CSV table of C-alpha atoms and ligand atoms in Angstrom, one decimal:
chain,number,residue,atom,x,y,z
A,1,UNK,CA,100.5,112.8,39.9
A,2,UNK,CA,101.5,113.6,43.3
A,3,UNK,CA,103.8,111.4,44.5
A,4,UNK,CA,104.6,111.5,48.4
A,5,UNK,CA,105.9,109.3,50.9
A,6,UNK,CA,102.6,108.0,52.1
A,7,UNK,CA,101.6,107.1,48.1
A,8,UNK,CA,104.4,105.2,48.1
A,9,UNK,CA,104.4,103.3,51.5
A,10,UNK,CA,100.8,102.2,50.6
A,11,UNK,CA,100.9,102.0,46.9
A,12,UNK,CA,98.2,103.9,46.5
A,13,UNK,CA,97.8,106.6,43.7
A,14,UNK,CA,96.6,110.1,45.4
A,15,UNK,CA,97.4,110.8,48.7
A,16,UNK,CA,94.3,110.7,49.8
A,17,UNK,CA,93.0,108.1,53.0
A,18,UNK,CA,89.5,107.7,53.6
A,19,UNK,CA,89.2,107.1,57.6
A,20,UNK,CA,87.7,105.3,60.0
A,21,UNK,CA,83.5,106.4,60.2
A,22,UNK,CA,80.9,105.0,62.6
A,23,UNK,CA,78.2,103.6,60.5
A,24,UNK,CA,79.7,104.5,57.4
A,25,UNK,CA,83.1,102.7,56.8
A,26,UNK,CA,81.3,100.0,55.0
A,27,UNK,CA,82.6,97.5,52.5
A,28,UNK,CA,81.3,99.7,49.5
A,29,UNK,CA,82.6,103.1,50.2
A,30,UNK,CA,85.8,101.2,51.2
A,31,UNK,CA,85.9,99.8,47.9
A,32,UNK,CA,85.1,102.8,46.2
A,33,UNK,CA,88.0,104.7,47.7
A,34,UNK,CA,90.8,102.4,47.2
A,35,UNK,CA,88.8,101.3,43.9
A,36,UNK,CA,89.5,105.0,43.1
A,37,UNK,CA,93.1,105.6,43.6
A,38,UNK,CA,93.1,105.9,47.6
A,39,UNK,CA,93.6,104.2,50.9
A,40,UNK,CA,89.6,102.9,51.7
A,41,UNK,CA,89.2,101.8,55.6
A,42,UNK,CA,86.6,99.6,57.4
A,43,UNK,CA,85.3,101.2,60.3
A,44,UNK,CA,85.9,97.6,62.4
A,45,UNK,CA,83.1,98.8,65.5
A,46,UNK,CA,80.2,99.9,62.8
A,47,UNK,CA,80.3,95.8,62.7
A,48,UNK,CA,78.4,93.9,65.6
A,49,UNK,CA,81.4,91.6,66.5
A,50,UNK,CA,84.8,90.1,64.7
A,51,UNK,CA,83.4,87.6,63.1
A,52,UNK,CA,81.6,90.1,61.2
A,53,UNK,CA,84.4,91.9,60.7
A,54,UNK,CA,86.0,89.0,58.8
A,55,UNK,CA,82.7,89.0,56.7
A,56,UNK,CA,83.4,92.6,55.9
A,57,UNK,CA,86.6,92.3,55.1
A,58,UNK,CA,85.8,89.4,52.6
A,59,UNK,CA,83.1,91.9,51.3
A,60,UNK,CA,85.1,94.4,50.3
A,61,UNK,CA,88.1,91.9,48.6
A,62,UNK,CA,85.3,91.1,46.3
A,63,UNK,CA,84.6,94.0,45.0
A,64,UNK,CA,88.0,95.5,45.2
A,65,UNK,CA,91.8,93.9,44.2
A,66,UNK,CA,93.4,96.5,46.0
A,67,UNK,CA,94.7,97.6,49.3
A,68,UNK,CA,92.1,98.9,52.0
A,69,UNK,CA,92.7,99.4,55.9
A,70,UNK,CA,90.8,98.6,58.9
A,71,UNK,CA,89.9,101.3,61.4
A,72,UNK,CA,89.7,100.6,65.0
A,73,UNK,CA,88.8,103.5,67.5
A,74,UNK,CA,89.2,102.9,71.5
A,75,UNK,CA,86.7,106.0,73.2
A,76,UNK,CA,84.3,105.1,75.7
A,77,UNK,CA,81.6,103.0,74.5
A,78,UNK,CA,78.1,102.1,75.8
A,79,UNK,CA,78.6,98.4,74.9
A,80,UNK,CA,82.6,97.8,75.6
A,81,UNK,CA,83.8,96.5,72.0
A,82,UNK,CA,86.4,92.9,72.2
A,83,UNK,CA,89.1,95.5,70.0
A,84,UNK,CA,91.4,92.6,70.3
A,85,UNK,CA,89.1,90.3,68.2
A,86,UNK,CA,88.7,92.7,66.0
A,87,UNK,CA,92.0,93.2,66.0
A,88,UNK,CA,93.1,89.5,65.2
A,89,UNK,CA,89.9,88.7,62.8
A,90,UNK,CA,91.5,91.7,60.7
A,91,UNK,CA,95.2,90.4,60.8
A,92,UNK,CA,94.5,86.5,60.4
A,93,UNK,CA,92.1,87.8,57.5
A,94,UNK,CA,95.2,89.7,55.7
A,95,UNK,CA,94.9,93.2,56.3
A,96,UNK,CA,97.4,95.1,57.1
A,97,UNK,CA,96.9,98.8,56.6
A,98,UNK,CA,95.7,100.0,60.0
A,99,UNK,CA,94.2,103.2,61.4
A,100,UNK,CA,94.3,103.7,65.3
A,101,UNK,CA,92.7,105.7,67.4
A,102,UNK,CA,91.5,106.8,71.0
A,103,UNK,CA,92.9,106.1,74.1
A,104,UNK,CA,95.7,103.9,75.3
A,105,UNK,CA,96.1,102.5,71.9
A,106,UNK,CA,99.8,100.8,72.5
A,107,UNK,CA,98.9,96.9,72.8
A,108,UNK,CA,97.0,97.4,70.1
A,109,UNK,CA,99.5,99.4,68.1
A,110,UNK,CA,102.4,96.4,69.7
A,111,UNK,CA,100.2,93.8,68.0
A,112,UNK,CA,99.7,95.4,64.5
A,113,UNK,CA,103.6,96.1,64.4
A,114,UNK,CA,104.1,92.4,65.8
A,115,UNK,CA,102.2,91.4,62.6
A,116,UNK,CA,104.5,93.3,60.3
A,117,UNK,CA,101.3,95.6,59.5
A,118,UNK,CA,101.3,99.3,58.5
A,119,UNK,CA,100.0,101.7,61.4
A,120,UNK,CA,98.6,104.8,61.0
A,121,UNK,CA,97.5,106.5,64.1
A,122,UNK,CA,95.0,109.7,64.5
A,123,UNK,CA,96.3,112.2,67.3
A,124,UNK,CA,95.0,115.3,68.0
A,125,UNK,CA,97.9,116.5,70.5
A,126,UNK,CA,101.8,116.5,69.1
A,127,UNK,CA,102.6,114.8,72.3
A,128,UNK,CA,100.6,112.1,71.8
A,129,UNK,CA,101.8,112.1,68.3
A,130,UNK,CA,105.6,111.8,69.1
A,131,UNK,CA,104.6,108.9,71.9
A,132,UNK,CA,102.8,107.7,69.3
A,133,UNK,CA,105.8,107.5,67.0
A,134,UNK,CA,108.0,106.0,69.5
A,135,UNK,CA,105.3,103.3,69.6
A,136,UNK,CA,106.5,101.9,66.0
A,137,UNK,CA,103.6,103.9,64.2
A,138,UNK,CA,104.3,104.6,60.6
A,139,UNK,CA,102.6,107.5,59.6
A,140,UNK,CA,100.6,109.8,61.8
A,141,UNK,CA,97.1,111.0,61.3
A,142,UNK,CA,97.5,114.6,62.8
A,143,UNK,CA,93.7,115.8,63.5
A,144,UNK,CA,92.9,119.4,64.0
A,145,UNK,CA,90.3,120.2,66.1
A,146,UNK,CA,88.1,120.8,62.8
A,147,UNK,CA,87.8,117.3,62.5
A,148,UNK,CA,84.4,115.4,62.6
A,149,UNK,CA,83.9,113.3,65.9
A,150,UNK,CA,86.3,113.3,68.8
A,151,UNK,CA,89.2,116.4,68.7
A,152,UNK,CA,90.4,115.9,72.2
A,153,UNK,CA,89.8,118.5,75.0
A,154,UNK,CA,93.1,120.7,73.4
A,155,UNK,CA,91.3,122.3,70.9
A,156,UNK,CA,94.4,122.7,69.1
A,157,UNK,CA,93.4,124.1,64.9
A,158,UNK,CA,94.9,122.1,62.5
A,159,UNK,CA,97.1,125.0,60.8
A,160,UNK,CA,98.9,125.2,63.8
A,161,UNK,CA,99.0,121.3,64.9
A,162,UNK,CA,100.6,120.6,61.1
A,163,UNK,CA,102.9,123.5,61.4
A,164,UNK,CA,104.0,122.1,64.9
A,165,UNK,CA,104.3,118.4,63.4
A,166,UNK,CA,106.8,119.7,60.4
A,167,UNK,CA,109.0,121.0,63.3
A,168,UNK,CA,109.0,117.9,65.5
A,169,UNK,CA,107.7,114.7,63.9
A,170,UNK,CA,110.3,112.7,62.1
A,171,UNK,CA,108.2,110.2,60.4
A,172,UNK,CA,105.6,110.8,58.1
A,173,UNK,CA,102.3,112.8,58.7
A,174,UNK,CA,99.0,113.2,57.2
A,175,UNK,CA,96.3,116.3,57.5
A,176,UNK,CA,93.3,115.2,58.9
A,177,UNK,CA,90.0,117.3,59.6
A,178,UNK,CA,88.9,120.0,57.6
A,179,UNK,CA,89.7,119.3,54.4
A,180,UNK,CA,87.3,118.1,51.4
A,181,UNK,CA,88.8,119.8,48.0
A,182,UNK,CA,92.2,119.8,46.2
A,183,UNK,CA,92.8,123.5,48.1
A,184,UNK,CA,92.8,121.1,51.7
A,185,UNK,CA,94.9,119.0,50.0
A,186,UNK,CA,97.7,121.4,48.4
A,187,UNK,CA,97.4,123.0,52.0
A,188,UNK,CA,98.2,120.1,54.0
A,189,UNK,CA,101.2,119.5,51.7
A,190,UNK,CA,102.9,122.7,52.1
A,191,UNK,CA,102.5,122.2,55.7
A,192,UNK,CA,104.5,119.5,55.1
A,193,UNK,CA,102.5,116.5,55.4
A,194,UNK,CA,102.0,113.4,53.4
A,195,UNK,CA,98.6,113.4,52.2
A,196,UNK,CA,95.3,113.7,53.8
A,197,UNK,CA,92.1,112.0,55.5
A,198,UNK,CA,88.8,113.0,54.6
A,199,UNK,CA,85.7,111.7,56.4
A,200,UNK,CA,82.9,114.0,56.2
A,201,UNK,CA,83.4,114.5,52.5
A,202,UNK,CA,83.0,110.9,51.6
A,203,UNK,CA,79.4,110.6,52.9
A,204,UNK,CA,78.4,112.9,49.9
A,205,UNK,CA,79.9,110.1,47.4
A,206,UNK,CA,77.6,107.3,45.5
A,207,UNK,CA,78.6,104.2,44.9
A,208,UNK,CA,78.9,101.5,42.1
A,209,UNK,CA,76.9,98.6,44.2
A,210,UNK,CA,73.1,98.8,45.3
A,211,UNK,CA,71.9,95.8,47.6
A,212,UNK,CA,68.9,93.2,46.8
A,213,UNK,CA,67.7,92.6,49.8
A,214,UNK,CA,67.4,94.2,53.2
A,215,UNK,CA,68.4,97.6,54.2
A,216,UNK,CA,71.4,99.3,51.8
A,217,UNK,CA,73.8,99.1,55.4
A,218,UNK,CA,73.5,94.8,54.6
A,219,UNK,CA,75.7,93.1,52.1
A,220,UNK,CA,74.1,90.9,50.1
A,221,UNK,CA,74.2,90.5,46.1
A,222,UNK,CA,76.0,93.4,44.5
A,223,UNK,CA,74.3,95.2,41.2
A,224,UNK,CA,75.9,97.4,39.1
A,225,UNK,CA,74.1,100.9,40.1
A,226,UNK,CA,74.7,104.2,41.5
A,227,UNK,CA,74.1,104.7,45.2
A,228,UNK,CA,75.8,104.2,48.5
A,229,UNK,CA,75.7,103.1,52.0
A,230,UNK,CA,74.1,106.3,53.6
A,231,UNK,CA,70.4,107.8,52.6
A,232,UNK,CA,70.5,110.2,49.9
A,233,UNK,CA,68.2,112.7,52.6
A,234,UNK,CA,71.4,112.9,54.7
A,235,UNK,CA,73.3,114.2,51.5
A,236,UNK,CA,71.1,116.5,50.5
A,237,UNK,CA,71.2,117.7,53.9
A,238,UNK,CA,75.1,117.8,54.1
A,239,UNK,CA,74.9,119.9,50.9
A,240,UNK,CA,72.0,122.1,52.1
A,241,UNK,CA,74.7,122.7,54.8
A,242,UNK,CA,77.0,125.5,55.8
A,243,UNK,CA,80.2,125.7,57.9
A,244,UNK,CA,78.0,127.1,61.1
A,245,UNK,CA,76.1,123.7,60.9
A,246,UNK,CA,78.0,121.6,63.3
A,247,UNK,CA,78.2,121.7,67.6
A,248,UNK,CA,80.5,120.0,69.8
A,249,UNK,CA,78.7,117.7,72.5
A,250,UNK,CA,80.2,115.9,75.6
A,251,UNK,CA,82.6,118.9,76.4
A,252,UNK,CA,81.3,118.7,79.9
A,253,UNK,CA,82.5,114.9,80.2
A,254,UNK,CA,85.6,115.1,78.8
A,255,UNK,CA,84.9,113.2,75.3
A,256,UNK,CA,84.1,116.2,72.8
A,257,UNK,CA,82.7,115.1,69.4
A,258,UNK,CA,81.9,117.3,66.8
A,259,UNK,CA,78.5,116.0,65.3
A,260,UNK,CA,75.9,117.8,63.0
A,261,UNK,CA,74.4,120.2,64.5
A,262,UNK,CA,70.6,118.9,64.5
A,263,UNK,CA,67.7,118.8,66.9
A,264,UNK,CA,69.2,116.0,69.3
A,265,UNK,CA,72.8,117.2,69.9
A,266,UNK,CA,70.8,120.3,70.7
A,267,UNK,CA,69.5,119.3,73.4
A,268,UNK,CA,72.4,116.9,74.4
A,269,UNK,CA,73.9,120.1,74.8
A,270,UNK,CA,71.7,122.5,76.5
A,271,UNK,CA,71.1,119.5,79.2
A,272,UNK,CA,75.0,119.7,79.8
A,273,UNK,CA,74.9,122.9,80.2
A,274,UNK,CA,71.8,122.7,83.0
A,275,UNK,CA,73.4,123.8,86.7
A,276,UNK,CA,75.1,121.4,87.9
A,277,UNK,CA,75.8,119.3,84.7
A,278,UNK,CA,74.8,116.2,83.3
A,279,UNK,CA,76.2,112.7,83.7
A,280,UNK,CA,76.3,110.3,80.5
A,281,UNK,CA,73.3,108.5,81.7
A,282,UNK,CA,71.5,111.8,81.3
A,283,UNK,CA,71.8,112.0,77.7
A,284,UNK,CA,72.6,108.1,76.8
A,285,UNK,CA,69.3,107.8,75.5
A,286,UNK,CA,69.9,110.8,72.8
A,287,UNK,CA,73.6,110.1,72.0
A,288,UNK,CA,73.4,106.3,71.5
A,289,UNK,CA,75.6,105.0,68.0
A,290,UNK,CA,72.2,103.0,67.8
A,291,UNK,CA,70.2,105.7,67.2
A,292,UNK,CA,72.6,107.2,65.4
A,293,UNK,CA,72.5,104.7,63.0
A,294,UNK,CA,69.2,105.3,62.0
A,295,UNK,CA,69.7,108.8,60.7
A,296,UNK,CA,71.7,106.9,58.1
A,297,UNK,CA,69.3,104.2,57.2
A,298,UNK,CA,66.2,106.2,57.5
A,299,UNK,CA,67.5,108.9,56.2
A,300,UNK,CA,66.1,111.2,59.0
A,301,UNK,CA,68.7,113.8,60.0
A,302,UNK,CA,66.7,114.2,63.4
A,303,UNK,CA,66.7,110.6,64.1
A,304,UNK,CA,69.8,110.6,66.7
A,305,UNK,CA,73.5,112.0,66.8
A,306,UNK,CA,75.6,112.0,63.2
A,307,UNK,CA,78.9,112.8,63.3
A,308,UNK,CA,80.2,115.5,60.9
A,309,UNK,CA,83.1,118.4,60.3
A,310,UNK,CA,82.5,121.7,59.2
A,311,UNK,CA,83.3,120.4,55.7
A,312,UNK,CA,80.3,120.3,55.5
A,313,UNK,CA,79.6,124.0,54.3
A,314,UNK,CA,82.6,123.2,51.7
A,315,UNK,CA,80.7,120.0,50.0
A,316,UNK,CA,78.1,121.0,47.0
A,317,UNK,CA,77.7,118.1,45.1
A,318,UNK,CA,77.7,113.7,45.7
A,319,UNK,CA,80.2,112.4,43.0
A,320,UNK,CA,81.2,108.7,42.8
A,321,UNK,CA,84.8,108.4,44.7
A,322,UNK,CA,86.7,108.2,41.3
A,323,UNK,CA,85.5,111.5,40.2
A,324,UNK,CA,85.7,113.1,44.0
A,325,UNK,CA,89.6,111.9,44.4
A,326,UNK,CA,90.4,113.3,40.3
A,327,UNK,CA,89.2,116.4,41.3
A,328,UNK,CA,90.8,116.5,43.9
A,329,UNK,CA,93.9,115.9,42.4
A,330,UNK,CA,93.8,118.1,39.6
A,331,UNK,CA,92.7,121.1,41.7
A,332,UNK,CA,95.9,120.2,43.9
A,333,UNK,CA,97.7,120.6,40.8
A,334,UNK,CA,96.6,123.6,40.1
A,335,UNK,CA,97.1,125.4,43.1
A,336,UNK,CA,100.4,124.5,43.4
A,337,UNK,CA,101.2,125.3,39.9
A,338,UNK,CA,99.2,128.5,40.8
A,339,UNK,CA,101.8,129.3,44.0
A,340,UNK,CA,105.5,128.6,41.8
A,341,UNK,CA,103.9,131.3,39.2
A,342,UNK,CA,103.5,133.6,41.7
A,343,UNK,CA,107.4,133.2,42.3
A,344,UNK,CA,108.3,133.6,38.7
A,345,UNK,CA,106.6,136.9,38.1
A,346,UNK,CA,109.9,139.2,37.6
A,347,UNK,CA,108.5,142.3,36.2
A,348,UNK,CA,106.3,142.7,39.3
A,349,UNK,CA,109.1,141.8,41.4
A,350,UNK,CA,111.7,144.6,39.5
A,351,UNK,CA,108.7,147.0,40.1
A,352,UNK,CA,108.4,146.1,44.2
B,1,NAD,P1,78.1,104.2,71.6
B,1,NAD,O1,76.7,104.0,71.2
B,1,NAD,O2,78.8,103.2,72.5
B,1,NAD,O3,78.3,105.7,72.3
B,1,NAD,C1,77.7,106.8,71.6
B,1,NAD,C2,78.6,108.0,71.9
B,1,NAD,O4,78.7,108.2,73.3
B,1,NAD,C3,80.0,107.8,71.5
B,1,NAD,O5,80.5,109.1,70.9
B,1,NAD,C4,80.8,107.5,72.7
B,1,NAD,O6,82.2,107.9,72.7
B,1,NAD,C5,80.0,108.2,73.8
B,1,NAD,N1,80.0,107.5,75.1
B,1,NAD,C6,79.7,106.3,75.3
B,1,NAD,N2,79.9,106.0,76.7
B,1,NAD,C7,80.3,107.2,77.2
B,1,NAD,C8,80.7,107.5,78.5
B,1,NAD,N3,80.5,106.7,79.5
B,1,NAD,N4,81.1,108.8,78.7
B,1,NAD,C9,81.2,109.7,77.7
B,1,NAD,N5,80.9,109.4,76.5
B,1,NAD,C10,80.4,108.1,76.2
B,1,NAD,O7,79.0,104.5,70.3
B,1,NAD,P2,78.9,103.9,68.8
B,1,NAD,O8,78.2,104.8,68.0
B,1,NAD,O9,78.5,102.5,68.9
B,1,NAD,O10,80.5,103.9,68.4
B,1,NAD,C11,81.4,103.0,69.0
B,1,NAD,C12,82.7,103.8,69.3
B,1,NAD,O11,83.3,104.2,68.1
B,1,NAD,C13,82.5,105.0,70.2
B,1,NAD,O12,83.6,105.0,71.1
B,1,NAD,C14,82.6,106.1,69.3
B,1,NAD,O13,83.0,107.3,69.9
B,1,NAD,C15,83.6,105.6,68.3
B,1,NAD,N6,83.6,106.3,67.0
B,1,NAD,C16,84.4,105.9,66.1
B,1,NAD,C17,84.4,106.6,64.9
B,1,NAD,C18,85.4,106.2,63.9
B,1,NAD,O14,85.7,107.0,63.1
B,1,NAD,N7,85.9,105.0,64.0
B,1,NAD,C19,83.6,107.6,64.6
B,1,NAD,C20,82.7,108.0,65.6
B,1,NAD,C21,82.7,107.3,66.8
């Protein structure tokens, strides 16, 4: 077992925390994770307003006992989200494992702290990290600019933003973007973080719960059966992928995302990169999280934007979460075992 300071803040088994996913931080991958040994979060904005949130949240206590986290993400948004009834729908419903991110995320952060809750905060910069910290935060999500969705506009790689953090960060830090295997995981460690997040790998998982009615992104009736919250197409596709299969749109406006590199972002690009540039209305109608959705439930990969990392050339298979996060562990085990050999090799050493 690997037993680190964020396994034991969150009483979780692997250091492993499944984060915050438009359209896919639903109640049943949440479950799955935590289910599984990790830290599961609800993506709080893939629901249409609090009071779904609270039905999400209820969701996912009954098909898990134990802990989960709620994510909430403050970019720009088409539809500007009411993040502090979300915010107070998850506390007065119990939660309290949160992951922050985005802009100007301080009252927020104040009210989390204010509600004895656990913060865990994604920043891509190590300034924004240590401000961060001072904030209260507990542990800090460090996101290298591998990461699926929005890296910042520093473009700093996460070797070097983890290897900054063990010099100047005095709480606790986890590796975030990039990683999908036990390899990620050993790596983050010696760079002396806490555990990891993976996104992007957790689409390609399947699930214990199948839905009776309706589309398999509504709740309703729980069966025991093997699938999961995003359309088997989109997995195939993921593991069809490689590592050149992802593009970074909105650099021209200043809110970079890292999405899969289909037809749409494409062209979201090359209209950016028109003389003159574009302005968001140009390209609203391509980019929207609506559309985006639909990739996911129609299982079109052309439908609209989906956000992705390059993980995606890494991911070859869609296990259930309790068999992804054992691997993961036991390959984590392995390589570390793997580097104190190398130390212990004497007669090589004598002959050097
Ligand atoms: P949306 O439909 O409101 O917007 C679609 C995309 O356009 C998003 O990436 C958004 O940041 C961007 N955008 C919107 N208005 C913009 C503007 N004026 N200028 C530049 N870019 C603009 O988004 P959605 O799919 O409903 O998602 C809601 C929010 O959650 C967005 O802010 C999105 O970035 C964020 N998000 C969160 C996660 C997460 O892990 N929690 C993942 C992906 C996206």
């Amino acid at each position: 077992m690997l037993v680190t300071k964020l396994t034991k803040l969150l009483g979780i088994r692997v250091p492993v925390v499944q984060g915050g996913m438009q359209w896919v931080g639903f109640p049943p991958l949440v479950a799955a994770v935590s289910n599984a040994g990790g830290l599961g979060i609800l993506t709080a904005l893939s629901q249409p307003s609090p009071e779904a949130l609270r039905q999400a949240i209820r969701e996912t206590r009954k098909l898990t006992d134990k802990n989960f986290g709620v994510n909430i993400t403050l970019l720009p948004t088409i539809n500007p989200p009411d993040y502090e009834g979300y915010a107070r729908a998850a506390v007065e419903e119990g939660v309290r494992v949160f992951e922050t991110a985005g802009n100007n995320p301080g009252p927020l952060i104040k009210f989390f702290k204010s509600n004895g809750c656990i913060v865990i905060h994604k920043c891509t910069t190590i300034r924004h990290a240590k401000s961060a910290s001072r904030m209260g935060v507990d542990v800090l999500s460090i996101d290298g600019f591998e990461c699926a969705g929005h890296p910042g506009e520093e473009d700093i790689p996460g070797f070097i933003l983890l290897a900054r953090a063990a010099q100047e960060l005095q709480i606790p830090y986890i590796a975030s973007g990039g990683i999908a295997d036990g390899r990620g995981l050993a790596a983050a460690l010696a760079l002396g973080a806490a555990g990891v997040n993976m996104g992007t790998r957790f689409m390609c998982t399947v699930e214990r719960w199948v839905y009776e009615f309706g589309s398999p992104l509504q709740y309703k009736n729980a069966h025991q059966c093997y699938l999961s919250t995003i359309h088997q197409n989109i997995k195939d596709k993921i593991i069809a992928s490689t590592e050149q299969d992802t593009i970074h749109i909105f650099r021209t406006l200043r809110n970079t995302a890292r999405v899969f590199k289909n037809k749409v972002a494409e062209e979201v690009v090359a209209i950016e990169r028109r003389p003159g540039g574009a302005k968001f209305e140009d390209i609203r109608h391509l980019v929207s999280g609506a559309r985006g959705k639909q990739v996911y439930e129609l299982g079109d990969p052309d439908a609209g934007i989906w956000t992705a990392s390059g993980v995606v050339g890494l991911i070859k298979d869609s296990p259930t979460c309790e068999v992804l996060l054992r691997r993961i562990e036991r390959e984590a085990e392995e390589v570390i075992d793997g580097l104190k050999a190398l130390k212990v090799d004497e007669p090589l050493k004598a002959k050097l």
